[in-house]
C-alpha cells in the first residue's frame, strides 16, 4: 500500500451543522491525517472552476449555489491509499445508500447536500489539491 494524499471538503451543510471536528476525527481514526487545512468561502467563480467537470450536467447550477452559500473546510488528507480510504469513510454519494457509520450516513441530508467531497482518483486528487493548496506538495516526501 502506498502513502497518498487526497483532497477532502467539508461542504457548507457540514459547517452549518457544526460537525467539522467530528468529521476530522473520523478521518483521523481511519488513518487519514490532515497535512493542509483552511476554511474558505468560495466565490461563484471558484466553485464553477472547481466543479467545471460537471458544467454540462443539470445539477451544476444548484451545486455551485450550494457550495457558495457558506464557508467550507478544504483539507489535504494523507495516509495509506488515501483516495480509496477517504471515499470509504465518506460513504455513498446518496446518504440513503451510504453504509452505517459513514460521514454521509451520519450527517448528509440528501444527494445534493451530502456534507463532504473527496477526490475520486489519485490523478484528480493531485489536480484538486493544487486548486486549493499551491503551497502543499502532492507527493509525500517531496
Coordinates of C-alpha atoms in Angstrom, one line a residue:
X1 CA 0.0 0.0 0.0
X2 CA 1.2 3.5 -0.9
X3 CA 1.0 6.7 1.1
X4 CA -1.1 9.1 -0.8
X5 CA -2.7 12.5 -0.4
X6 CA -6.3 13.4 -1.3
X7 CA -8.5 16.4 -1.2
X8 CA -11.5 16.5 1.1
X9 CA -14.0 19.3 1.5
X10 CA -16.4 19.7 4.4
X11 CA -19.3 21.3 2.5
X12 CA -21.5 24.2 3.7
X13 CA -24.0 21.8 5.3
X14 CA -21.3 20.2 7.4
X15 CA -20.0 23.5 8.6
X16 CA -23.6 24.7 9.3
X17 CA -24.3 21.6 11.4
X18 CA -21.1 22.2 13.5
X19 CA -19.7 18.7 12.8
X20 CA -16.3 19.8 11.5
X21 CA -14.4 18.3 14.4
X22 CA -16.4 15.1 14.3
X23 CA -15.7 14.7 10.6
X24 CA -12.0 15.4 11.0
X25 CA -11.9 12.9 13.9
X26 CA -13.5 10.3 11.8
X27 CA -10.8 10.7 9.1
X28 CA -8.0 10.6 11.7
X29 CA -9.5 7.4 13.3
X30 CA -9.4 5.8 9.9
X31 CA -5.7 6.7 9.4
X32 CA -6.1 9.8 7.3
X33 CA -4.3 12.8 8.8
X34 CA -4.7 16.4 7.7
X35 CA -1.5 17.9 6.3
X36 CA -3.1 21.1 5.0
X37 CA -6.4 22.7 6.0
X38 CA -8.2 26.0 5.6
X39 CA -11.7 27.4 5.8
X40 CA -12.8 29.4 2.8
X41 CA -15.9 30.9 1.4
X42 CA -15.9 30.0 -2.3
X43 CA -16.8 32.6 -4.8
X44 CA -19.0 31.7 -7.7
X45 CA -16.0 31.7 -10.0
X46 CA -14.0 29.4 -7.7
X47 CA -16.9 26.9 -7.3
X48 CA -17.6 26.9 -11.0
X49 CA -13.9 26.3 -11.7
X50 CA -13.6 23.5 -9.2
X51 CA -16.7 21.7 -10.5
X52 CA -16.1 22.6 -14.2
X53 CA -16.2 18.8 -15.0
X54 CA -19.9 18.9 -14.2
X55 CA -20.7 22.1 -16.2
X56 CA -23.0 20.3 -18.7
X57 CA -24.9 18.4 -16.0
X58 CA -28.4 19.6 -15.0
X59 CA -27.3 19.9 -11.3
X60 CA -24.4 22.2 -12.0
X61 CA -26.1 25.5 -11.1
X62 CA -27.6 24.0 -7.8
X63 CA -24.1 22.6 -6.9
X64 CA -22.4 26.0 -7.4
X65 CA -25.2 27.8 -5.4
X66 CA -24.9 25.3 -2.6
X67 CA -21.0 25.4 -2.5
X68 CA -21.1 29.2 -2.3
X69 CA -23.8 29.7 0.3
X70 CA -21.4 29.5 3.3
X71 CA -17.8 28.6 4.3
X72 CA -16.3 25.2 3.5
X73 CA -13.3 23.4 5.0
X74 CA -10.8 22.2 2.4
X75 CA -8.2 19.6 3.6
X76 CA -5.3 17.6 2.2
X77 CA -5.5 14.2 3.9
X78 CA -2.5 11.9 3.9
X79 CA -2.4 8.1 4.6
X80 CA -2.2 4.7 3.1
X81 CA -4.4 4.6 -0.1
X82 CA -5.8 7.9 1.0
X83 CA -8.1 8.3 -2.1
X84 CA -9.9 5.0 -1.6
X85 CA -9.9 5.3 2.2
X86 CA -11.4 8.8 2.1
X87 CA -14.2 7.6 -0.2
X88 CA -14.9 4.6 2.1
X89 CA -15.1 6.9 5.2
X90 CA -17.4 9.4 3.3
X91 CA -19.9 6.7 2.2
X92 CA -22.0 6.7 -1.0
X93 CA -23.0 10.0 -2.6
X94 CA -26.6 9.3 -1.8
X95 CA -26.8 9.1 2.0
X96 CA -29.7 6.7 1.8
X97 CA -27.3 4.2 0.2
X98 CA -24.3 5.0 2.5
X99 CA -23.1 2.4 4.9
X100 CA -23.9 2.9 8.5
X101 CA -21.3 5.0 10.4
X102 CA -20.0 6.8 7.3
X103 CA -19.9 10.5 7.2
X104 CA -22.8 10.8 4.7
X105 CA -25.0 8.3 6.6
X106 CA -24.4 10.3 9.8
X107 CA -24.7 13.9 8.6
X108 CA -25.9 14.3 5.0
X109 CA -29.4 15.5 4.2
X110 CA -29.7 14.2 0.7
X111 CA -27.8 13.6 -2.5
X112 CA -27.4 17.3 -3.1
X113 CA -26.4 18.3 0.4
X114 CA -24.1 15.4 1.1
X115 CA -21.7 17.0 3.6
X116 CA -18.3 16.1 2.1
X117 CA -16.4 15.9 -1.2
X118 CA -13.5 13.6 -1.8
X119 CA -11.2 13.1 -4.8
X120 CA -12.2 10.1 -6.9
X121 CA -8.7 9.2 -8.2
X122 CA -5.1 9.9 -7.4
X123 CA -4.9 11.9 -10.7
X124 CA -7.8 14.1 -9.7
X125 CA -6.5 14.3 -6.1
X126 CA -3.4 16.0 -7.4
X127 CA -5.3 18.5 -9.5
X128 CA -7.8 19.2 -6.7
X129 CA -5.1 19.7 -4.1
X130 CA -3.3 22.1 -6.4
X131 CA -6.6 24.0 -7.0
X132 CA -6.7 24.9 -3.3
X133 CA -3.2 24.4 -2.0
X134 CA -0.4 25.6 -4.2
X135 CA 1.8 25.6 -1.1
X136 CA 1.2 21.9 -0.2
X137 CA 3.1 19.3 -2.2
X138 CA 1.0 16.5 -3.5
X139 CA 3.6 13.7 -3.2
X140 CA 4.6 12.9 0.4
X141 CA 8.3 13.4 1.0
X142 CA 8.9 15.8 -2.0

